[in-house]
Amino acid sequence: MRILVFGVSTREGSYNRALAKATASVLETLSGVTVDHADFSEFKSPLYDGDHFDGTKLPPGARELAQRLSLADAAAIVSPEFNGGISAILKNSVDWLSLLRPVPFRGKPILLMSASPGQFGGVRGLWHTRVPFDALGAHVFPDMFALPNAHQAFTDQGEFARAEDKKKIRELAEGFTTFVRSFKS
Ligand SMILES: Cc1cc2nc3c(=O)[nH]c(=O)nc-3n(C[C@H](O)[C@H](O)[C@H](O)COP(=O)(O)O)c2cc1C
């Protein structure tokens, strides 16, 4: 099983990228799992504008995301909460990909996660983030994960600083891969 993993931030020192990296490391330890750990800078796309879209050619970043998704059985997307909702750059990417047929997210199992220095970890944003994926026919894993106090969650080496977080991510990774297998069989 191949899983595309990425954090939705290009910020140096991003907590969401850190959580994506740490989650990718955990997923890689599971038997039968191959991880494609991407950097969101590979997928960054200009804001969708219908006046500058000829109806066929998506920008390179959106095409890259579509290609990498098509090679994956599933995706784990780690995205910050912005003002209680979805990150605009993630929504923009989803909008671009929704113009393709078939829509690349359709039937794809998706694990949604977030990290925030705040005490709720971005959990409100996750409920908002899942809406376009649900609308496009993705299979959003019911156990979304929000990491609170993310500024204290990682060591300098990028590993989980809190044993309970590592345990939770391991359980989440196992649960998600079982979920993905249920669609493959
Ligand atoms: C415009 C804006 C809105 C934000 N809104 C929220 C929010 O609603 N909830 C939250 O927990 N953090 C919020 N934050 C803080 C982000 O969680 C924090 O900046 C985080 O570090 C961004 O993710 P990154 O570290 O992966 O780049 C917001 C930050 C910005 C810039």
PDB file of C-alpha atoms and ligand atoms in Angstrom:
ATOM      1  CA  MET A   1       0.000   0.000   0.000  1.00  0.00           C
ATOM      2  CA  ARG A   2       1.340   3.388  -0.995  1.00  0.00           C
ATOM      3  CA  ILE A   3       0.427   6.448   1.093  1.00  0.00           C
ATOM      4  CA  LEU A   4       1.059  10.034   0.035  1.00  0.00           C
ATOM      5  CA  VAL A   5       1.844  12.150   3.113  1.00  0.00           C
ATOM      6  CA  PHE A   6       2.246  15.910   3.194  1.00  0.00           C
ATOM      7  CA  GLY A   7       1.848  18.932   5.441  1.00  0.00           C
ATOM      8  CA  VAL A   8      -0.039  21.925   4.085  1.00  0.00           C
ATOM      9  CA  SER A   9       2.469  24.654   4.870  1.00  0.00           C
ATOM     10  CA  THR A  10       5.621  25.925   3.251  1.00  0.00           C
ATOM     11  CA  ARG A  11       6.702  27.709   6.415  1.00  0.00           C
ATOM     12  CA  GLU A  12      10.179  26.955   7.667  1.00  0.00           C
ATOM     13  CA  GLY A  13       9.588  25.389  11.102  1.00  0.00           C
ATOM     14  CA  SER A  14       5.975  24.481  10.286  1.00  0.00           C
ATOM     15  CA  TYR A  15       4.302  22.290  12.924  1.00  0.00           C
ATOM     16  CA  ASN A  16       2.069  20.687  10.301  1.00  0.00           C
ATOM     17  CA  ARG A  17       5.073  19.709   8.207  1.00  0.00           C
ATOM     18  CA  ALA A  18       6.724  18.368  11.368  1.00  0.00           C
ATOM     19  CA  LEU A  19       3.648  16.261  12.145  1.00  0.00           C
ATOM     20  CA  ALA A  20       3.525  15.018   8.543  1.00  0.00           C
ATOM     21  CA  LYS A  21       7.198  14.006   8.736  1.00  0.00           C
ATOM     22  CA  ALA A  22       6.795  12.244  12.085  1.00  0.00           C
ATOM     23  CA  THR A  23       3.637  10.479  10.855  1.00  0.00           C
ATOM     24  CA  ALA A  24       5.414   9.389   7.668  1.00  0.00           C
ATOM     25  CA  SER A  25       8.168   7.861   9.816  1.00  0.00           C
ATOM     26  CA  VAL A  26       5.599   5.893  11.832  1.00  0.00           C
ATOM     27  CA  LEU A  27       3.687   4.742   8.725  1.00  0.00           C
ATOM     28  CA  GLU A  28       6.959   3.549   7.167  1.00  0.00           C
ATOM     29  CA  THR A  29       7.459   1.099  10.026  1.00  0.00           C
ATOM     30  CA  LEU A  30       4.179  -0.693   9.256  1.00  0.00           C
ATOM     31  CA  SER A  31       4.396  -3.838   7.199  1.00  0.00           C
ATOM     32  CA  GLY A  32       3.322  -3.512   3.584  1.00  0.00           C
ATOM     33  CA  VAL A  33       3.302   0.306   3.667  1.00  0.00           C
ATOM     34  CA  THR A  34       5.327   2.520   1.328  1.00  0.00           C
ATOM     35  CA  VAL A  35       5.282   6.248   2.011  1.00  0.00           C
ATOM     36  CA  ASP A  36       5.581   9.040  -0.538  1.00  0.00           C
ATOM     37  CA  HIS A  37       6.473  11.965   1.738  1.00  0.00           C
ATOM     38  CA  ALA A  38       5.936  15.157  -0.256  1.00  0.00           C
ATOM     39  CA  ASP A  39       6.699  18.782   0.456  1.00  0.00           C
ATOM     40  CA  PHE A  40       3.769  21.108  -0.211  1.00  0.00           C
ATOM     41  CA  SER A  41       6.016  23.430  -2.230  1.00  0.00           C
ATOM     42  CA  GLU A  42       5.780  20.751  -4.943  1.00  0.00           C
ATOM     43  CA  PHE A  43       2.001  21.260  -5.122  1.00  0.00           C
ATOM     44  CA  LYS A  44       1.638  25.002  -4.642  1.00  0.00           C
ATOM     45  CA  SER A  45      -0.646  26.523  -7.283  1.00  0.00           C
ATOM     46  CA  PRO A  46      -1.842  30.017  -8.183  1.00  0.00           C
ATOM     47  CA  LEU A  47      -5.267  30.992  -6.944  1.00  0.00           C
ATOM     48  CA  TYR A  48      -7.937  29.580  -9.231  1.00  0.00           C
ATOM     49  CA  ASP A  49      -9.268  32.243 -11.581  1.00  0.00           C
ATOM     50  CA  GLY A  50     -11.738  31.176 -14.260  1.00  0.00           C
ATOM     51  CA  ASP A  51     -10.635  34.025 -16.530  1.00  0.00           C
ATOM     52  CA  HIS A  52      -7.127  32.557 -16.677  1.00  0.00           C
ATOM     53  CA  PHE A  53      -8.013  28.894 -17.094  1.00  0.00           C
ATOM     54  CA  ASP A  54      -8.520  27.487 -20.565  1.00  0.00           C
ATOM     55  CA  GLY A  55     -10.511  24.515 -19.255  1.00  0.00           C
ATOM     56  CA  THR A  56      -7.728  21.977 -19.837  1.00  0.00           C
ATOM     57  CA  LYS A  57      -4.291  22.847 -18.500  1.00  0.00           C
ATOM     58  CA  LEU A  58      -3.938  22.807 -14.737  1.00  0.00           C
ATOM     59  CA  PRO A  59      -0.923  24.608 -13.202  1.00  0.00           C
ATOM     60  CA  PRO A  60       2.178  22.416 -12.658  1.00  0.00           C
ATOM     61  CA  GLY A  61       1.697  22.151  -8.861  1.00  0.00           C
ATOM     62  CA  ALA A  62      -1.881  20.915  -9.217  1.00  0.00           C
ATOM     63  CA  ARG A  63      -0.851  18.455 -11.928  1.00  0.00           C
ATOM     64  CA  GLU A  64       1.927  17.157  -9.688  1.00  0.00           C
ATOM     65  CA  LEU A  65      -0.502  16.621  -6.803  1.00  0.00           C
ATOM     66  CA  ALA A  66      -2.957  14.828  -9.106  1.00  0.00           C
ATOM     67  CA  GLN A  67      -0.173  12.593 -10.417  1.00  0.00           C
ATOM     68  CA  ARG A  68       1.157  11.718  -6.959  1.00  0.00           C
ATOM     69  CA  LEU A  69      -2.387  10.992  -5.733  1.00  0.00           C
ATOM     70  CA  SER A  70      -3.035   8.728  -8.699  1.00  0.00           C
ATOM     71  CA  LEU A  71       0.040   6.682  -7.741  1.00  0.00           C
ATOM     72  CA  ALA A  72      -1.118   6.382  -4.118  1.00  0.00           C
ATOM     73  CA  ASP A  73      -3.729   4.138  -2.541  1.00  0.00           C
ATOM     74  CA  ALA A  74      -4.399   6.759   0.123  1.00  0.00           C
ATOM     75  CA  ALA A  75      -3.255  10.120   1.453  1.00  0.00           C
ATOM     76  CA  ALA A  76      -2.506  11.584   4.876  1.00  0.00           C
ATOM     77  CA  ILE A  77      -2.911  15.362   4.800  1.00  0.00           C
ATOM     78  CA  VAL A  78      -1.742  17.480   7.735  1.00  0.00           C
ATOM     79  CA  SER A  79      -3.206  20.942   7.509  1.00  0.00           C
ATOM     80  CA  PRO A  80      -3.418  23.934   9.859  1.00  0.00           C
ATOM     81  CA  GLU A  81      -6.685  25.452  11.040  1.00  0.00           C
ATOM     82  CA  PHE A  82      -7.074  29.046   9.906  1.00  0.00           C
ATOM     83  CA  ASN A  83      -9.754  31.043  11.687  1.00  0.00           C
ATOM     84  CA  GLY A  84     -11.648  27.918  12.604  1.00  0.00           C
ATOM     85  CA  GLY A  85     -11.651  26.556   9.075  1.00  0.00           C
ATOM     86  CA  ILE A  86      -9.781  25.022   6.162  1.00  0.00           C
ATOM     87  CA  SER A  87      -6.433  26.397   5.008  1.00  0.00           C
ATOM     88  CA  ALA A  88      -6.918  28.492   1.867  1.00  0.00           C
ATOM     89  CA  ILE A  89      -3.963  26.924   0.055  1.00  0.00           C
ATOM     90  CA  LEU A  90      -5.346  23.424   0.609  1.00  0.00           C
ATOM     91  CA  LYS A  91      -8.832  24.470  -0.551  1.00  0.00           C
ATOM     92  CA  ASN A  92      -7.292  26.054  -3.642  1.00  0.00           C
ATOM     93  CA  SER A  93      -5.479  22.798  -4.488  1.00  0.00           C
ATOM     94  CA  VAL A  94      -8.672  20.796  -3.963  1.00  0.00           C
ATOM     95  CA  ASP A  95     -10.552  23.210  -6.241  1.00  0.00           C
ATOM     96  CA  TRP A  96      -7.971  22.806  -9.020  1.00  0.00           C
ATOM     97  CA  LEU A  97      -8.024  19.011  -8.797  1.00  0.00           C
ATOM     98  CA  SER A  98     -11.821  18.946  -8.780  1.00  0.00           C
ATOM     99  CA  LEU A  99     -11.700  20.149 -12.412  1.00  0.00           C
ATOM    100  CA  LEU A 100     -10.151  16.844 -13.528  1.00  0.00           C
ATOM    101  CA  ARG A 101     -12.175  13.813 -14.633  1.00  0.00           C
ATOM    102  CA  PRO A 102     -12.198  11.469 -12.900  1.00  0.00           C
ATOM    103  CA  VAL A 103     -11.746  13.630  -9.813  1.00  0.00           C
ATOM    104  CA  PRO A 104      -8.496  12.344  -8.221  1.00  0.00           C
ATOM    105  CA  PHE A 105      -9.938  12.306  -4.692  1.00  0.00           C
ATOM    106  CA  ARG A 106     -12.928  10.152  -5.624  1.00  0.00           C
ATOM    107  CA  GLY A 107     -12.833   6.829  -3.742  1.00  0.00           C
ATOM    108  CA  LYS A 108      -9.491   7.738  -2.125  1.00  0.00           C
ATOM    109  CA  PRO A 109      -9.098   7.066   1.620  1.00  0.00           C
ATOM    110  CA  ILE A 110      -7.860  10.245   3.304  1.00  0.00           C
ATOM    111  CA  LEU A 111      -6.478  10.730   6.808  1.00  0.00           C
ATOM    112  CA  LEU A 112      -6.872  14.334   7.965  1.00  0.00           C
ATOM    113  CA  MET A 113      -4.652  15.734  10.691  1.00  0.00           C
ATOM    114  CA  SER A 114      -3.721  19.128  12.052  1.00  0.00           C
ATOM    115  CA  ALA A 115      -1.195  20.689  14.394  1.00  0.00           C
ATOM    116  CA  SER A 116      -1.463  23.974  16.216  1.00  0.00           C
ATOM    117  CA  PRO A 117       0.319  25.760  19.038  1.00  0.00           C
ATOM    118  CA  GLY A 118      -3.169  26.255  20.471  1.00  0.00           C
ATOM    119  CA  GLN A 119      -4.825  23.986  23.016  1.00  0.00           C
ATOM    120  CA  PHE A 120      -7.319  22.439  20.571  1.00  0.00           C
ATOM    121  CA  GLY A 121      -4.794  21.458  17.892  1.00  0.00           C
ATOM    122  CA  GLY A 122      -6.963  22.761  15.047  1.00  0.00           C
ATOM    123  CA  VAL A 123      -9.805  20.300  15.583  1.00  0.00           C
ATOM    124  CA  ARG A 124     -12.477  22.788  14.450  1.00  0.00           C
ATOM    125  CA  GLY A 125     -10.629  23.242  11.179  1.00  0.00           C
ATOM    126  CA  LEU A 126     -10.615  19.478  10.586  1.00  0.00           C
ATOM    127  CA  TRP A 127     -14.421  19.363  10.512  1.00  0.00           C
ATOM    128  CA  HIS A 128     -14.376  22.134   7.939  1.00  0.00           C
ATOM    129  CA  THR A 129     -11.456  20.629   6.011  1.00  0.00           C
ATOM    130  CA  ARG A 130     -13.251  17.338   5.473  1.00  0.00           C
ATOM    131  CA  VAL A 131     -16.251  18.935   3.740  1.00  0.00           C
ATOM    132  CA  PRO A 132     -14.787  19.346   0.213  1.00  0.00           C
ATOM    133  CA  PHE A 133     -13.206  15.882   0.404  1.00  0.00           C
ATOM    134  CA  ASP A 134     -16.571  14.380   1.364  1.00  0.00           C
ATOM    135  CA  ALA A 135     -18.229  16.378  -1.422  1.00  0.00           C
ATOM    136  CA  LEU A 136     -15.749  14.969  -3.950  1.00  0.00           C
ATOM    137  CA  GLY A 137     -16.360  11.362  -2.906  1.00  0.00           C
ATOM    138  CA  ALA A 138     -13.205  10.723  -0.883  1.00  0.00           C
ATOM    139  CA  HIS A 139     -13.376   8.262   2.024  1.00  0.00           C
ATOM    140  CA  VAL A 140     -12.352  10.471   4.941  1.00  0.00           C
ATOM    141  CA  PHE A 141     -11.114   8.340   7.857  1.00  0.00           C
ATOM    142  CA  PRO A 142     -13.508   9.017  10.760  1.00  0.00           C
ATOM    143  CA  ASP A 143     -10.702   9.383  13.331  1.00  0.00           C
ATOM    144  CA  MET A 144      -9.275  12.775  12.407  1.00  0.00           C
ATOM    145  CA  PHE A 145      -6.347  13.832  14.602  1.00  0.00           C
ATOM    146  CA  ALA A 146      -5.509  17.245  16.072  1.00  0.00           C
ATOM    147  CA  LEU A 147      -2.173  17.838  17.829  1.00  0.00           C
ATOM    148  CA  PRO A 148      -2.385  20.615  20.465  1.00  0.00           C
ATOM    149  CA  ASN A 149       0.566  22.607  21.873  1.00  0.00           C
ATOM    150  CA  ALA A 150       2.510  21.698  18.762  1.00  0.00           C
ATOM    151  CA  HIS A 151       5.344  24.090  19.654  1.00  0.00           C
ATOM    152  CA  GLN A 152       6.251  21.650  22.453  1.00  0.00           C
ATOM    153  CA  ALA A 153       5.504  18.429  20.581  1.00  0.00           C
ATOM    154  CA  PHE A 154       8.762  17.757  18.713  1.00  0.00           C
ATOM    155  CA  THR A 155      12.405  17.298  19.610  1.00  0.00           C
ATOM    156  CA  ASP A 156      15.142  19.075  17.652  1.00  0.00           C
ATOM    157  CA  GLN A 157      15.498  15.861  15.657  1.00  0.00           C
ATOM    158  CA  GLY A 158      11.816  16.059  14.633  1.00  0.00           C
ATOM    159  CA  GLU A 159      10.699  13.152  16.793  1.00  0.00           C
ATOM    160  CA  PHE A 160       7.683  13.198  19.094  1.00  0.00           C
ATOM    161  CA  ALA A 161       8.664  14.758  22.412  1.00  0.00           C
ATOM    162  CA  ARG A 162       5.642  13.281  24.226  1.00  0.00           C
ATOM    163  CA  ALA A 163       5.376   9.493  24.426  1.00  0.00           C
ATOM    164  CA  GLU A 164       1.566   9.698  24.370  1.00  0.00           C
ATOM    165  CA  ASP A 165       1.615  11.474  20.986  1.00  0.00           C
ATOM    166  CA  LYS A 166       3.841   8.792  19.473  1.00  0.00           C
ATOM    167  CA  LYS A 167       1.507   6.081  20.835  1.00  0.00           C
ATOM    168  CA  LYS A 168      -1.581   7.874  19.460  1.00  0.00           C
ATOM    169  CA  ILE A 169      -0.027   8.305  16.011  1.00  0.00           C
ATOM    170  CA  ARG A 170       0.996   4.642  15.931  1.00  0.00           C
ATOM    171  CA  GLU A 171      -2.603   3.599  16.767  1.00  0.00           C
ATOM    172  CA  LEU A 172      -3.954   6.073  14.230  1.00  0.00           C
ATOM    173  CA  ALA A 173      -1.575   4.785  11.531  1.00  0.00           C
ATOM    174  CA  GLU A 174      -2.597   1.181  12.229  1.00  0.00           C
ATOM    175  CA  GLY A 175      -6.290   2.096  12.183  1.00  0.00           C
ATOM    176  CA  PHE A 176      -5.927   4.065   8.965  1.00  0.00           C
ATOM    177  CA  THR A 177      -4.056   1.311   7.107  1.00  0.00           C
ATOM    178  CA  THR A 178      -6.763  -1.190   8.135  1.00  0.00           C
ATOM    179  CA  PHE A 179      -9.335   1.287   6.780  1.00  0.00           C
ATOM    180  CA  VAL A 180      -7.396   1.619   3.489  1.00  0.00           C
ATOM    181  CA  ARG A 181      -7.176  -2.178   3.131  1.00  0.00           C
ATOM    182  CA  SER A 182     -10.966  -2.445   3.505  1.00  0.00           C
ATOM    183  CA  PHE A 183     -11.314  -0.504   0.230  1.00  0.00           C
ATOM    184  CA  LYS A 184      -8.619  -2.490  -1.568  1.00  0.00           C
ATOM    185  CA  SER A 185     -10.161  -5.904  -0.855  1.00  0.00           C
TER     186      SER A 185
HETATM  187  C1  LIG B   1      -4.470  33.784   9.506  1.00  0.00           C
HETATM  188  C2  LIG B   1      -4.240  32.795  10.593  1.00  0.00           C
HETATM  189  C3  LIG B   1      -5.321  32.228  11.237  1.00  0.00           C
HETATM  190  C4  LIG B   1      -5.121  31.280  12.254  1.00  0.00           C
HETATM  191  N1  LIG B   1      -6.198  30.688  12.843  1.00  0.00           N
HETATM  192  C5  LIG B   1      -6.004  29.702  13.742  1.00  0.00           C
HETATM  193  C6  LIG B   1      -7.116  28.989  14.278  1.00  0.00           C
HETATM  194  O1  LIG B   1      -8.266  29.237  13.963  1.00  0.00           O
HETATM  195  N2  LIG B   1      -6.854  27.995  15.161  1.00  0.00           N
HETATM  196  C7  LIG B   1      -5.585  27.643  15.530  1.00  0.00           C
HETATM  197  O2  LIG B   1      -5.414  26.710  16.314  1.00  0.00           O
HETATM  198  N3  LIG B   1      -4.513  28.328  15.058  1.00  0.00           N
HETATM  199  C8  LIG B   1      -4.699  29.333  14.162  1.00  0.00           C
HETATM  200  N4  LIG B   1      -3.634  30.006  13.653  1.00  0.00           N
HETATM  201  C9  LIG B   1      -2.295  29.674  14.154  1.00  0.00           C
HETATM  202  C10 LIG B   1      -1.687  28.531  13.366  1.00  0.00           C
HETATM  203  O3  LIG B   1      -2.123  27.312  13.923  1.00  0.00           O
HETATM  204  C11 LIG B   1      -0.174  28.625  13.461  1.00  0.00           C
HETATM  205  O4  LIG B   1       0.266  29.804  12.805  1.00  0.00           O
HETATM  206  C12 LIG B   1       0.501  27.417  12.858  1.00  0.00           C
HETATM  207  O5  LIG B   1       1.847  27.445  13.250  1.00  0.00           O
HETATM  208  C13 LIG B   1       0.372  27.376  11.348  1.00  0.00           C
HETATM  209  O6  LIG B   1       0.777  26.121  10.860  1.00  0.00           O
HETATM  210  P1  LIG B   1       2.296  25.775  10.465  1.00  0.00           P
HETATM  211  O7  LIG B   1       3.087  25.816  11.740  1.00  0.00           O
HETATM  212  O8  LIG B   1       2.209  24.380   9.929  1.00  0.00           O
HETATM  213  O9  LIG B   1       2.774  26.726   9.417  1.00  0.00           O
HETATM  214  C14 LIG B   1      -3.814  30.942  12.639  1.00  0.00           C
HETATM  215  C15 LIG B   1      -2.725  31.535  11.996  1.00  0.00           C
HETATM  216  C16 LIG B   1      -2.931  32.438  10.983  1.00  0.00           C
HETATM  217  C17 LIG B   1      -1.735  33.034  10.261  1.00  0.00           C
END
